[in-house]
Amino acid sequence: MAVALYTHHDMFDHRPGDRHPERPERLRSVIDALDDAALDLAPNDAPIVDEADLLRVHDKAYVDEIARLAPASGRAVLDPDTSMSAGSLTAARRAAGAVVQAVRDVAAGKANRAFCAVRPPGHHAEPGLPMGFCIFSNVAVAAHAARAAGFARVAVVDFDVHHGNGTQAALGGRPGLFFASIQAWPMWPGTGHPDDAAPDNIVNTVSPEGAPAAVWRKAFEALMGKVDAFAPDLILVSAGFDAHARDPVSGGSQSLEEADFAWATRAIADVADRHARGRVVSSLEGGYDLQALGRSALAHVRALGEG
């Protein structure tokens, strides 16, 4: 099965700092790994997101403030973890635009599986707050766009090592939307524990820090049981690879390898095959060891293409 790939060279121009973990080389490692594997990919340029799509999730005042703060040179610090350079606004708009366009192409029957190689990531950005390297909530914006495109039941599966607090804030309590997330615990940002109060359409599960991959797999399998019960007609994936054993940001708090991400992808595809005619749109979130990131993204996209 061909996998539609959405990316754009403008995303290399988001430069939050020379020593920042969310650096342009991350995207290069993913693109190079996919290129070297000679996969059956259908490349697409990521467009600039329409403001109307951003406003499905983000406050108008927030969108305007991000545009105002975008620097012509140097850097603007949004929070202790999140900065913008001269190319960041365009990169962020294309990152969100990539996932929205992928959803619309899937809705139109132009693709069935898609991977969005984007940066900056998005799942920590809340409706009115940048956070955790994220400016716009890429997958959440796309989930709302999917509903507008006619999908009745849209599920987001997030397997980043950190909880997607921004996605939860954007999807919680919204009809036709479902958020299922697995994250290490305890782990920044300190949200997403199953005991925390959450709307009925939010399901969180955790894997303890230092747990072996088998523990993570068991928790993910149970999580996917909840997604299966929701019976989505489209699945979006926040594909973070920072649960990899080599990841420097998570400190190796999880023990996953490329094979675990491929296994998880197949579990997602199985649910999509049962309920959604196989339709899956995935978007890159975290992952900060360049070698592990490239190999993990390749394993993920290869599994997406297995049909």
PDB file of C-alpha atoms in Angstrom:
ATOM      1  CA  MET A   1       0.000   0.000   0.000  1.00  0.00           C
ATOM      2  CA  ALA A   2       1.356   3.417  -0.929  1.00  0.00           C
ATOM      3  CA  VAL A   3       1.701   5.828   1.964  1.00  0.00           C
ATOM      4  CA  ALA A   4       1.152   9.501   1.217  1.00  0.00           C
ATOM      5  CA  LEU A   5       4.000  11.596   2.657  1.00  0.00           C
ATOM      6  CA  TYR A   6       3.445  15.243   3.613  1.00  0.00           C
ATOM      7  CA  THR A   7       6.387  17.485   4.427  1.00  0.00           C
ATOM      8  CA  HIS A   8       8.076  20.701   3.273  1.00  0.00           C
ATOM      9  CA  HIS A   9      11.600  22.116   3.275  1.00  0.00           C
ATOM     10  CA  ASP A  10      10.326  25.248   5.098  1.00  0.00           C
ATOM     11  CA  MET A  11      10.142  23.156   8.256  1.00  0.00           C
ATOM     12  CA  PHE A  12      13.938  23.038   8.380  1.00  0.00           C
ATOM     13  CA  ASP A  13      13.870  26.808   9.014  1.00  0.00           C
ATOM     14  CA  HIS A  14      12.333  26.457  12.471  1.00  0.00           C
ATOM     15  CA  ARG A  15      15.449  26.966  14.607  1.00  0.00           C
ATOM     16  CA  PRO A  16      14.629  27.225  18.312  1.00  0.00           C
ATOM     17  CA  GLY A  17      18.286  27.223  19.396  1.00  0.00           C
ATOM     18  CA  ASP A  18      21.643  25.635  18.649  1.00  0.00           C
ATOM     19  CA  ARG A  19      21.406  23.237  21.588  1.00  0.00           C
ATOM     20  CA  HIS A  20      17.655  22.772  21.484  1.00  0.00           C
ATOM     21  CA  PRO A  21      16.601  19.101  21.187  1.00  0.00           C
ATOM     22  CA  GLU A  22      13.898  19.966  18.630  1.00  0.00           C
ATOM     23  CA  ARG A  23      16.418  20.784  15.926  1.00  0.00           C
ATOM     24  CA  PRO A  24      16.212  20.686  12.115  1.00  0.00           C
ATOM     25  CA  GLU A  25      18.349  17.554  12.000  1.00  0.00           C
ATOM     26  CA  ARG A  26      15.402  15.618  13.418  1.00  0.00           C
ATOM     27  CA  LEU A  27      13.423  16.107  10.228  1.00  0.00           C
ATOM     28  CA  ARG A  28      16.475  15.330   8.103  1.00  0.00           C
ATOM     29  CA  SER A  29      16.983  12.022   9.930  1.00  0.00           C
ATOM     30  CA  VAL A  30      13.387  11.014   9.190  1.00  0.00           C
ATOM     31  CA  ILE A  31      13.414  12.064   5.529  1.00  0.00           C
ATOM     32  CA  ASP A  32      16.783  10.402   4.904  1.00  0.00           C
ATOM     33  CA  ALA A  33      15.641   7.149   6.511  1.00  0.00           C
ATOM     34  CA  LEU A  34      12.505   7.065   4.374  1.00  0.00           C
ATOM     35  CA  ASP A  35      14.437   7.941   1.218  1.00  0.00           C
ATOM     36  CA  ASP A  36      17.093   5.298   1.816  1.00  0.00           C
ATOM     37  CA  ALA A  37      14.472   2.574   2.293  1.00  0.00           C
ATOM     38  CA  ALA A  38      12.959   3.080  -1.174  1.00  0.00           C
ATOM     39  CA  LEU A  39       9.428   2.777   0.200  1.00  0.00           C
ATOM     40  CA  ASP A  40       6.279   3.164  -1.873  1.00  0.00           C
ATOM     41  CA  LEU A  41       5.606   6.784  -0.896  1.00  0.00           C
ATOM     42  CA  ALA A  42       3.479   9.427  -2.595  1.00  0.00           C
ATOM     43  CA  PRO A  43       5.158  12.773  -1.769  1.00  0.00           C
ATOM     44  CA  ASN A  44       3.121  15.928  -1.174  1.00  0.00           C
ATOM     45  CA  ASP A  45       4.142  19.460  -0.221  1.00  0.00           C
ATOM     46  CA  ALA A  46       2.626  20.535   3.082  1.00  0.00           C
ATOM     47  CA  PRO A  47       0.509  23.655   2.527  1.00  0.00           C
ATOM     48  CA  ILE A  48       0.123  26.632   4.830  1.00  0.00           C
ATOM     49  CA  VAL A  49      -2.796  25.916   7.135  1.00  0.00           C
ATOM     50  CA  ASP A  50      -5.875  28.116   6.736  1.00  0.00           C
ATOM     51  CA  GLU A  51      -6.508  30.340   9.726  1.00  0.00           C
ATOM     52  CA  ALA A  52     -10.079  29.038   9.817  1.00  0.00           C
ATOM     53  CA  ASP A  53      -8.705  25.565  10.533  1.00  0.00           C
ATOM     54  CA  LEU A  54      -6.460  26.825  13.341  1.00  0.00           C
ATOM     55  CA  LEU A  55      -9.461  28.558  14.869  1.00  0.00           C
ATOM     56  CA  ARG A  56     -11.271  25.221  15.222  1.00  0.00           C
ATOM     57  CA  VAL A  57      -8.858  24.650  18.139  1.00  0.00           C
ATOM     58  CA  HIS A  58      -6.951  27.824  18.989  1.00  0.00           C
ATOM     59  CA  ASP A  59      -8.231  31.121  20.341  1.00  0.00           C
ATOM     60  CA  LYS A  60      -8.164  33.956  17.824  1.00  0.00           C
ATOM     61  CA  ALA A  61      -6.156  36.054  20.279  1.00  0.00           C
ATOM     62  CA  TYR A  62      -3.570  33.282  20.511  1.00  0.00           C
ATOM     63  CA  VAL A  63      -3.202  32.871  16.749  1.00  0.00           C
ATOM     64  CA  ASP A  64      -2.805  36.633  16.392  1.00  0.00           C
ATOM     65  CA  GLU A  65      -0.259  36.792  19.218  1.00  0.00           C
ATOM     66  CA  ILE A  66       1.881  34.035  17.695  1.00  0.00           C
ATOM     67  CA  ALA A  67       1.933  35.942  14.410  1.00  0.00           C
ATOM     68  CA  ARG A  68       2.826  39.153  16.249  1.00  0.00           C
ATOM     69  CA  LEU A  69       5.650  37.523  18.220  1.00  0.00           C
ATOM     70  CA  ALA A  70       7.233  35.828  15.200  1.00  0.00           C
ATOM     71  CA  PRO A  71      10.651  37.482  14.819  1.00  0.00           C
ATOM     72  CA  ALA A  72      12.120  38.782  11.576  1.00  0.00           C
ATOM     73  CA  SER A  73      15.537  37.782  12.940  1.00  0.00           C
ATOM     74  CA  GLY A  74      16.924  36.241  16.094  1.00  0.00           C
ATOM     75  CA  ARG A  75      14.618  34.347  18.419  1.00  0.00           C
ATOM     76  CA  ALA A  76      11.454  35.016  20.398  1.00  0.00           C
ATOM     77  CA  VAL A  77      11.106  32.977  23.578  1.00  0.00           C
ATOM     78  CA  LEU A  78       7.524  31.803  24.101  1.00  0.00           C
ATOM     79  CA  ASP A  79       8.178  29.723  27.227  1.00  0.00           C
ATOM     80  CA  PRO A  80      11.248  28.067  28.790  1.00  0.00           C
ATOM     81  CA  ASP A  81      11.044  25.198  26.262  1.00  0.00           C
ATOM     82  CA  THR A  82       9.568  26.859  23.187  1.00  0.00           C
ATOM     83  CA  SER A  83      11.123  29.503  20.946  1.00  0.00           C
ATOM     84  CA  MET A  84      10.554  30.926  17.477  1.00  0.00           C
ATOM     85  CA  SER A  85      13.086  31.937  14.856  1.00  0.00           C
ATOM     86  CA  ALA A  86      12.442  33.832  11.631  1.00  0.00           C
ATOM     87  CA  GLY A  87      11.249  30.650   9.908  1.00  0.00           C
ATOM     88  CA  SER A  88       9.184  29.232  12.733  1.00  0.00           C
ATOM     89  CA  LEU A  89       5.795  30.727  11.931  1.00  0.00           C
ATOM     90  CA  THR A  90       5.828  29.375   8.389  1.00  0.00           C
ATOM     91  CA  ALA A  91       7.100  26.003   9.628  1.00  0.00           C
ATOM     92  CA  ALA A  92       4.347  25.781  12.248  1.00  0.00           C
ATOM     93  CA  ARG A  93       1.701  26.758   9.721  1.00  0.00           C
ATOM     94  CA  ARG A  94       2.950  24.079   7.337  1.00  0.00           C
ATOM     95  CA  ALA A  95       3.120  21.466  10.109  1.00  0.00           C
ATOM     96  CA  ALA A  96      -0.554  21.984  10.885  1.00  0.00           C
ATOM     97  CA  GLY A  97      -1.368  22.321   7.196  1.00  0.00           C
ATOM     98  CA  ALA A  98       0.264  18.974   6.436  1.00  0.00           C
ATOM     99  CA  VAL A  99      -2.024  17.004   8.741  1.00  0.00           C
ATOM    100  CA  VAL A 100      -5.148  18.888   7.681  1.00  0.00           C
ATOM    101  CA  GLN A 101      -4.354  18.318   3.996  1.00  0.00           C
ATOM    102  CA  ALA A 102      -3.650  14.640   4.617  1.00  0.00           C
ATOM    103  CA  VAL A 103      -7.047  14.281   6.285  1.00  0.00           C
ATOM    104  CA  ARG A 104      -8.796  16.022   3.420  1.00  0.00           C
ATOM    105  CA  ASP A 105      -7.003  13.900   0.841  1.00  0.00           C
ATOM    106  CA  VAL A 106      -8.030  10.756   2.700  1.00  0.00           C
ATOM    107  CA  ALA A 107     -11.602  12.034   2.873  1.00  0.00           C
ATOM    108  CA  ALA A 108     -11.535  12.604  -0.895  1.00  0.00           C
ATOM    109  CA  GLY A 109     -10.220   9.093  -1.545  1.00  0.00           C
ATOM    110  CA  LYS A 110      -6.845  10.312  -2.808  1.00  0.00           C
ATOM    111  CA  ALA A 111      -4.989   8.352  -0.127  1.00  0.00           C
ATOM    112  CA  ASN A 112      -5.747   5.776   2.532  1.00  0.00           C
ATOM    113  CA  ARG A 113      -2.650   5.959   4.720  1.00  0.00           C
ATOM    114  CA  ALA A 114      -0.529   9.059   5.297  1.00  0.00           C
ATOM    115  CA  PHE A 115       2.504  10.125   7.292  1.00  0.00           C
ATOM    116  CA  CYS A 116       3.260  13.773   8.019  1.00  0.00           C
ATOM    117  CA  ALA A 117       6.977  14.405   8.599  1.00  0.00           C
ATOM    118  CA  VAL A 118       6.609  17.733  10.364  1.00  0.00           C
ATOM    119  CA  ARG A 119       8.149  20.068  12.874  1.00  0.00           C
ATOM    120  CA  PRO A 120       7.507  21.766  15.188  1.00  0.00           C
ATOM    121  CA  PRO A 121       5.452  19.062  16.886  1.00  0.00           C
ATOM    122  CA  GLY A 122       2.029  19.905  18.221  1.00  0.00           C
ATOM    123  CA  HIS A 123       0.465  17.767  20.926  1.00  0.00           C
ATOM    124  CA  HIS A 124       1.434  19.972  23.879  1.00  0.00           C
ATOM    125  CA  ALA A 125       0.085  23.236  22.400  1.00  0.00           C
ATOM    126  CA  GLU A 126      -3.161  24.149  24.134  1.00  0.00           C
ATOM    127  CA  PRO A 127      -5.909  26.359  22.688  1.00  0.00           C
ATOM    128  CA  GLY A 128      -4.307  29.484  24.103  1.00  0.00           C
ATOM    129  CA  LEU A 129      -0.818  28.397  25.161  1.00  0.00           C
ATOM    130  CA  PRO A 130       2.423  27.257  23.489  1.00  0.00           C
ATOM    131  CA  MET A 131       4.154  24.475  25.385  1.00  0.00           C
ATOM    132  CA  GLY A 132       6.751  21.747  25.169  1.00  0.00           C
ATOM    133  CA  PHE A 133       8.321  22.715  21.803  1.00  0.00           C
ATOM    134  CA  CYS A 134       4.804  23.034  20.280  1.00  0.00           C
ATOM    135  CA  ILE A 135       3.147  26.090  18.708  1.00  0.00           C
ATOM    136  CA  PHE A 136      -0.028  24.807  17.017  1.00  0.00           C
ATOM    137  CA  SER A 137      -1.854  21.606  17.955  1.00  0.00           C
ATOM    138  CA  ASN A 138      -1.359  19.918  14.593  1.00  0.00           C
ATOM    139  CA  VAL A 139      -3.252  16.666  15.128  1.00  0.00           C
ATOM    140  CA  ALA A 140      -6.067  18.260  17.116  1.00  0.00           C
ATOM    141  CA  VAL A 141      -6.607  20.822  14.341  1.00  0.00           C
ATOM    142  CA  ALA A 142      -6.716  17.967  11.838  1.00  0.00           C
ATOM    143  CA  ALA A 143      -9.169  15.998  13.983  1.00  0.00           C
ATOM    144  CA  HIS A 144     -11.624  18.886  13.938  1.00  0.00           C
ATOM    145  CA  ALA A 145     -11.052  19.319  10.198  1.00  0.00           C
ATOM    146  CA  ALA A 146     -11.806  15.619   9.759  1.00  0.00           C
ATOM    147  CA  ARG A 147     -15.165  16.041  11.456  1.00  0.00           C
ATOM    148  CA  ALA A 148     -15.900  18.984   9.173  1.00  0.00           C
ATOM    149  CA  ALA A 149     -14.923  16.821   6.180  1.00  0.00           C
ATOM    150  CA  GLY A 150     -17.624  14.295   7.054  1.00  0.00           C
ATOM    151  CA  PHE A 151     -15.955  11.751   9.322  1.00  0.00           C
ATOM    152  CA  ALA A 152     -18.440  10.905  12.060  1.00  0.00           C
ATOM    153  CA  ARG A 153     -16.067   9.234  14.541  1.00  0.00           C
ATOM    154  CA  VAL A 154     -12.430  10.332  14.663  1.00  0.00           C
ATOM    155  CA  ALA A 155      -9.940   8.756  17.068  1.00  0.00           C
ATOM    156  CA  VAL A 156      -6.510  10.121  17.946  1.00  0.00           C
ATOM    157  CA  VAL A 157      -3.943   7.628  19.244  1.00  0.00           C
ATOM    158  CA  ASP A 158      -0.901   9.212  20.901  1.00  0.00           C
ATOM    159  CA  PHE A 159       2.119   7.030  21.774  1.00  0.00           C
ATOM    160  CA  ASP A 160       4.639   9.795  22.532  1.00  0.00           C
ATOM    161  CA  VAL A 161       6.428   9.256  25.854  1.00  0.00           C
ATOM    162  CA  HIS A 162       4.885  12.547  27.102  1.00  0.00           C
ATOM    163  CA  HIS A 163       1.155  13.086  27.499  1.00  0.00           C
ATOM    164  CA  GLY A 164      -0.542  15.095  24.765  1.00  0.00           C
ATOM    165  CA  ASN A 165      -2.128  17.607  27.109  1.00  0.00           C
ATOM    166  CA  GLY A 166      -2.887  20.015  24.274  1.00  0.00           C
ATOM    167  CA  THR A 167      -4.684  17.397  22.208  1.00  0.00           C
ATOM    168  CA  GLN A 168      -6.718  16.372  25.234  1.00  0.00           C
ATOM    169  CA  ALA A 169      -7.702  19.986  25.890  1.00  0.00           C
ATOM    170  CA  ALA A 170      -8.788  20.414  22.265  1.00  0.00           C
ATOM    171  CA  LEU A 171     -10.749  17.151  21.989  1.00  0.00           C
ATOM    172  CA  GLY A 172     -12.173  16.621  25.470  1.00  0.00           C
ATOM    173  CA  GLY A 173     -15.958  16.544  25.530  1.00  0.00           C
ATOM    174  CA  ARG A 174     -16.287  17.079  21.776  1.00  0.00           C
ATOM    175  CA  PRO A 175     -18.847  14.862  20.004  1.00  0.00           C
ATOM    176  CA  GLY A 176     -17.461  12.396  17.489  1.00  0.00           C
ATOM    177  CA  LEU A 177     -13.882  12.740  18.769  1.00  0.00           C
ATOM    178  CA  PHE A 178     -11.897  10.301  20.914  1.00  0.00           C
ATOM    179  CA  PHE A 179      -8.419  10.621  22.411  1.00  0.00           C
ATOM    180  CA  ALA A 180      -6.413   7.578  23.514  1.00  0.00           C
ATOM    181  CA  SER A 181      -2.937   8.211  24.914  1.00  0.00           C
ATOM    182  CA  ILE A 182      -0.147   6.164  26.465  1.00  0.00           C
ATOM    183  CA  GLN A 183       2.719   7.880  28.283  1.00  0.00           C
ATOM    184  CA  ALA A 184       5.429   7.192  30.824  1.00  0.00           C
ATOM    185  CA  TRP A 185       4.631   7.937  34.445  1.00  0.00           C
ATOM    186  CA  PRO A 186       5.833   9.948  36.205  1.00  0.00           C
ATOM    187  CA  MET A 187       6.847  12.195  33.354  1.00  0.00           C
ATOM    188  CA  TRP A 188       6.526  15.833  32.309  1.00  0.00           C
ATOM    189  CA  PRO A 189       4.003  17.521  31.870  1.00  0.00           C
ATOM    190  CA  GLY A 190       2.449  15.619  34.795  1.00  0.00           C
ATOM    191  CA  THR A 191      -0.923  15.090  33.131  1.00  0.00           C
ATOM    192  CA  GLY A 192      -2.587  12.032  31.648  1.00  0.00           C
ATOM    193  CA  HIS A 193      -2.778   9.651  34.582  1.00  0.00           C
ATOM    194  CA  PRO A 194      -5.834   7.350  34.358  1.00  0.00           C
ATOM    195  CA  ASP A 195      -6.911   8.474  37.844  1.00  0.00           C
ATOM    196  CA  ASP A 196      -7.136  12.113  36.726  1.00  0.00           C
ATOM    197  CA  ALA A 197     -10.618  13.412  35.969  1.00  0.00           C
ATOM    198  CA  ALA A 198     -11.224  13.583  32.217  1.00  0.00           C
ATOM    199  CA  PRO A 199     -14.203  13.727  29.851  1.00  0.00           C
ATOM    200  CA  ASP A 200     -15.730  10.425  28.742  1.00  0.00           C
ATOM    201  CA  ASN A 201     -14.102  10.614  25.298  1.00  0.00           C
ATOM    202  CA  ILE A 202     -10.594  10.673  26.809  1.00  0.00           C
ATOM    203  CA  VAL A 203      -8.751   7.471  27.732  1.00  0.00           C
ATOM    204  CA  ASN A 204      -5.264   7.669  29.216  1.00  0.00           C
ATOM    205  CA  THR A 205      -2.962   4.864  30.243  1.00  0.00           C
ATOM    206  CA  VAL A 206       0.561   4.874  31.606  1.00  0.00           C
ATOM    207  CA  SER A 207       3.686   2.745  31.554  1.00  0.00           C
ATOM    208  CA  PRO A 208       5.954   3.143  34.597  1.00  0.00           C
ATOM    209  CA  GLU A 209       9.385   4.675  34.100  1.00  0.00           C
ATOM    210  CA  GLY A 210      11.918   1.947  33.505  1.00  0.00           C
ATOM    211  CA  ALA A 211       9.282  -0.611  32.560  1.00  0.00           C
ATOM    212  CA  PRO A 212      10.258  -3.261  29.998  1.00  0.00           C
ATOM    213  CA  ALA A 213       8.743  -3.123  26.531  1.00  0.00           C
ATOM    214  CA  ALA A 214       6.398  -6.004  27.368  1.00  0.00           C
ATOM    215  CA  VAL A 215       4.691  -3.850  30.013  1.00  0.00           C
ATOM    216  CA  TRP A 216       4.275  -0.995  27.523  1.00  0.00           C
ATOM    217  CA  ARG A 217       2.867  -3.375  24.913  1.00  0.00           C
ATOM    218  CA  LYS A 218       0.307  -4.785  27.346  1.00  0.00           C
ATOM    219  CA  ALA A 219      -0.866  -1.281  28.281  1.00  0.00           C
ATOM    220  CA  PHE A 220      -1.029  -0.238  24.623  1.00  0.00           C
ATOM    221  CA  GLU A 221      -3.020  -3.338  23.713  1.00  0.00           C
ATOM    222  CA  ALA A 222      -5.606  -2.457  26.368  1.00  0.00           C
ATOM    223  CA  LEU A 223      -5.696   1.124  25.097  1.00  0.00           C
ATOM    224  CA  MET A 224      -6.358  -0.055  21.546  1.00  0.00           C
ATOM    225  CA  GLY A 225      -9.229  -2.137  22.896  1.00  0.00           C
ATOM    226  CA  LYS A 226     -10.881   1.155  23.877  1.00  0.00           C
ATOM    227  CA  VAL A 227     -10.258   2.593  20.415  1.00  0.00           C
ATOM    228  CA  ASP A 228     -11.729  -0.553  18.869  1.00  0.00           C
ATOM    229  CA  ALA A 229     -14.868  -0.123  20.984  1.00  0.00           C
ATOM    230  CA  PHE A 230     -15.192   3.482  19.782  1.00  0.00           C
ATOM    231  CA  ALA A 231     -15.256   2.139  16.187  1.00  0.00           C
ATOM    232  CA  PRO A 232     -13.680   5.157  14.467  1.00  0.00           C
ATOM    233  CA  ASP A 233     -14.058   5.842  10.771  1.00  0.00           C
ATOM    234  CA  LEU A 234     -10.649   7.582  10.786  1.00  0.00           C
ATOM    235  CA  ILE A 235      -7.627   7.191  13.062  1.00  0.00           C
ATOM    236  CA  LEU A 236      -5.077   9.959  13.533  1.00  0.00           C
ATOM    237  CA  VAL A 237      -1.764   9.142  15.194  1.00  0.00           C
ATOM    238  CA  SER A 238       0.482  11.389  17.241  1.00  0.00           C
ATOM    239  CA  ALA A 239       3.632   9.416  16.530  1.00  0.00           C
ATOM    240  CA  GLY A 240       6.242  10.313  19.111  1.00  0.00           C
ATOM    241  CA  PHE A 241       9.349   8.134  19.171  1.00  0.00           C
ATOM    242  CA  ASP A 242      10.862   9.448  22.405  1.00  0.00           C
ATOM    243  CA  ALA A 243       9.838   6.275  24.269  1.00  0.00           C
ATOM    244  CA  HIS A 244      12.815   4.701  22.496  1.00  0.00           C
ATOM    245  CA  ALA A 245      15.453   3.305  24.837  1.00  0.00           C
ATOM    246  CA  ARG A 246      18.096   5.639  23.325  1.00  0.00           C
ATOM    247  CA  ASP A 247      16.125   8.871  23.656  1.00  0.00           C
ATOM    248  CA  PRO A 248      18.046  11.596  25.524  1.00  0.00           C
ATOM    249  CA  VAL A 249      15.056  13.779  26.454  1.00  0.00           C
ATOM    250  CA  SER A 250      13.115  11.004  28.159  1.00  0.00           C
ATOM    251  CA  GLY A 251      16.327   9.661  29.665  1.00  0.00           C
ATOM    252  CA  GLY A 252      15.592   6.156  28.431  1.00  0.00           C
ATOM    253  CA  SER A 253      12.561   6.014  30.738  1.00  0.00           C
ATOM    254  CA  GLN A 254      10.993   3.476  28.399  1.00  0.00           C
ATOM    255  CA  SER A 255      12.672   0.505  26.742  1.00  0.00           C
ATOM    256  CA  LEU A 256      11.117   0.567  23.294  1.00  0.00           C
ATOM    257  CA  GLU A 257      12.926  -0.273  20.079  1.00  0.00           C
ATOM    258  CA  GLU A 258      11.921   0.101  16.442  1.00  0.00           C
ATOM    259  CA  ALA A 259      10.119  -3.260  16.486  1.00  0.00           C
ATOM    260  CA  ASP A 260       7.808  -2.017  19.243  1.00  0.00           C
ATOM    261  CA  PHE A 261       6.731   0.996  17.203  1.00  0.00           C
ATOM    262  CA  ALA A 262       6.101  -1.253  14.203  1.00  0.00           C
ATOM    263  CA  TRP A 263       4.016  -3.562  16.404  1.00  0.00           C
ATOM    264  CA  ALA A 264       1.984  -0.623  17.732  1.00  0.00           C
ATOM    265  CA  THR A 265       1.430   0.654  14.198  1.00  0.00           C
ATOM    266  CA  ARG A 266       0.079  -2.717  13.116  1.00  0.00           C
ATOM    267  CA  ALA A 267      -2.285  -2.698  16.105  1.00  0.00           C
ATOM    268  CA  ILE A 268      -3.575   0.712  15.011  1.00  0.00           C
ATOM    269  CA  ALA A 269      -3.922  -0.467  11.408  1.00  0.00           C
ATOM    270  CA  ASP A 270      -5.873  -3.529  12.514  1.00  0.00           C
ATOM    271  CA  VAL A 271      -8.492  -1.344  14.194  1.00  0.00           C
ATOM    272  CA  ALA A 272      -8.553   0.955  11.166  1.00  0.00           C
ATOM    273  CA  ASP A 273      -9.102  -2.048   8.891  1.00  0.00           C
ATOM    274  CA  ARG A 274     -12.066  -3.206  10.980  1.00  0.00           C
ATOM    275  CA  HIS A 275     -13.845   0.116  11.291  1.00  0.00           C
ATOM    276  CA  ALA A 276     -12.310   2.805   9.063  1.00  0.00           C
ATOM    277  CA  ARG A 277     -11.620   1.107   5.740  1.00  0.00           C
ATOM    278  CA  GLY A 278      -7.964   1.194   6.739  1.00  0.00           C
ATOM    279  CA  ARG A 279      -7.758   4.970   6.934  1.00  0.00           C
ATOM    280  CA  VAL A 280      -4.879   6.234   9.099  1.00  0.00           C
ATOM    281  CA  VAL A 281      -3.139   9.633   9.129  1.00  0.00           C
ATOM    282  CA  SER A 282      -0.011   9.842  11.284  1.00  0.00           C
ATOM    283  CA  SER A 283       2.000  12.904  12.292  1.00  0.00           C
ATOM    284  CA  LEU A 284       5.449  13.155  13.835  1.00  0.00           C
ATOM    285  CA  GLU A 285       5.674  14.366  17.424  1.00  0.00           C
ATOM    286  CA  GLY A 286       8.743  13.694  19.612  1.00  0.00           C
ATOM    287  CA  GLY A 287      11.920  11.646  19.260  1.00  0.00           C
ATOM    288  CA  TYR A 288      15.328  13.227  19.845  1.00  0.00           C
ATOM    289  CA  ASP A 289      18.053  10.652  19.273  1.00  0.00           C
ATOM    290  CA  LEU A 290      18.640  11.109  15.559  1.00  0.00           C
ATOM    291  CA  GLN A 291      19.566   7.526  14.765  1.00  0.00           C
ATOM    292  CA  ALA A 292      16.727   6.047  16.824  1.00  0.00           C
ATOM    293  CA  LEU A 293      14.276   8.580  15.405  1.00  0.00           C
ATOM    294  CA  GLY A 294      15.093   7.782  11.788  1.00  0.00           C
ATOM    295  CA  ARG A 295      14.925   4.036  12.330  1.00  0.00           C
ATOM    296  CA  SER A 296      11.721   4.248  14.358  1.00  0.00           C
ATOM    297  CA  ALA A 297       9.940   6.498  11.872  1.00  0.00           C
ATOM    298  CA  LEU A 298      10.964   4.108   9.097  1.00  0.00           C
ATOM    299  CA  ALA A 299       9.576   1.121  11.014  1.00  0.00           C
ATOM    300  CA  HIS A 300       6.349   3.039  11.598  1.00  0.00           C
ATOM    301  CA  VAL A 301       5.860   4.100   7.978  1.00  0.00           C
ATOM    302  CA  ARG A 302       6.819   0.656   6.681  1.00  0.00           C
ATOM    303  CA  ALA A 303       4.143  -0.884   8.947  1.00  0.00           C
ATOM    304  CA  LEU A 304       1.616   1.707   7.757  1.00  0.00           C
ATOM    305  CA  GLY A 305       2.271   0.559   4.211  1.00  0.00           C
ATOM    306  CA  GLU A 306       1.726  -3.111   4.923  1.00  0.00           C
ATOM    307  CA  GLY A 307      -1.998  -2.759   4.268  1.00  0.00           C
TER     308      GLY A 307
END
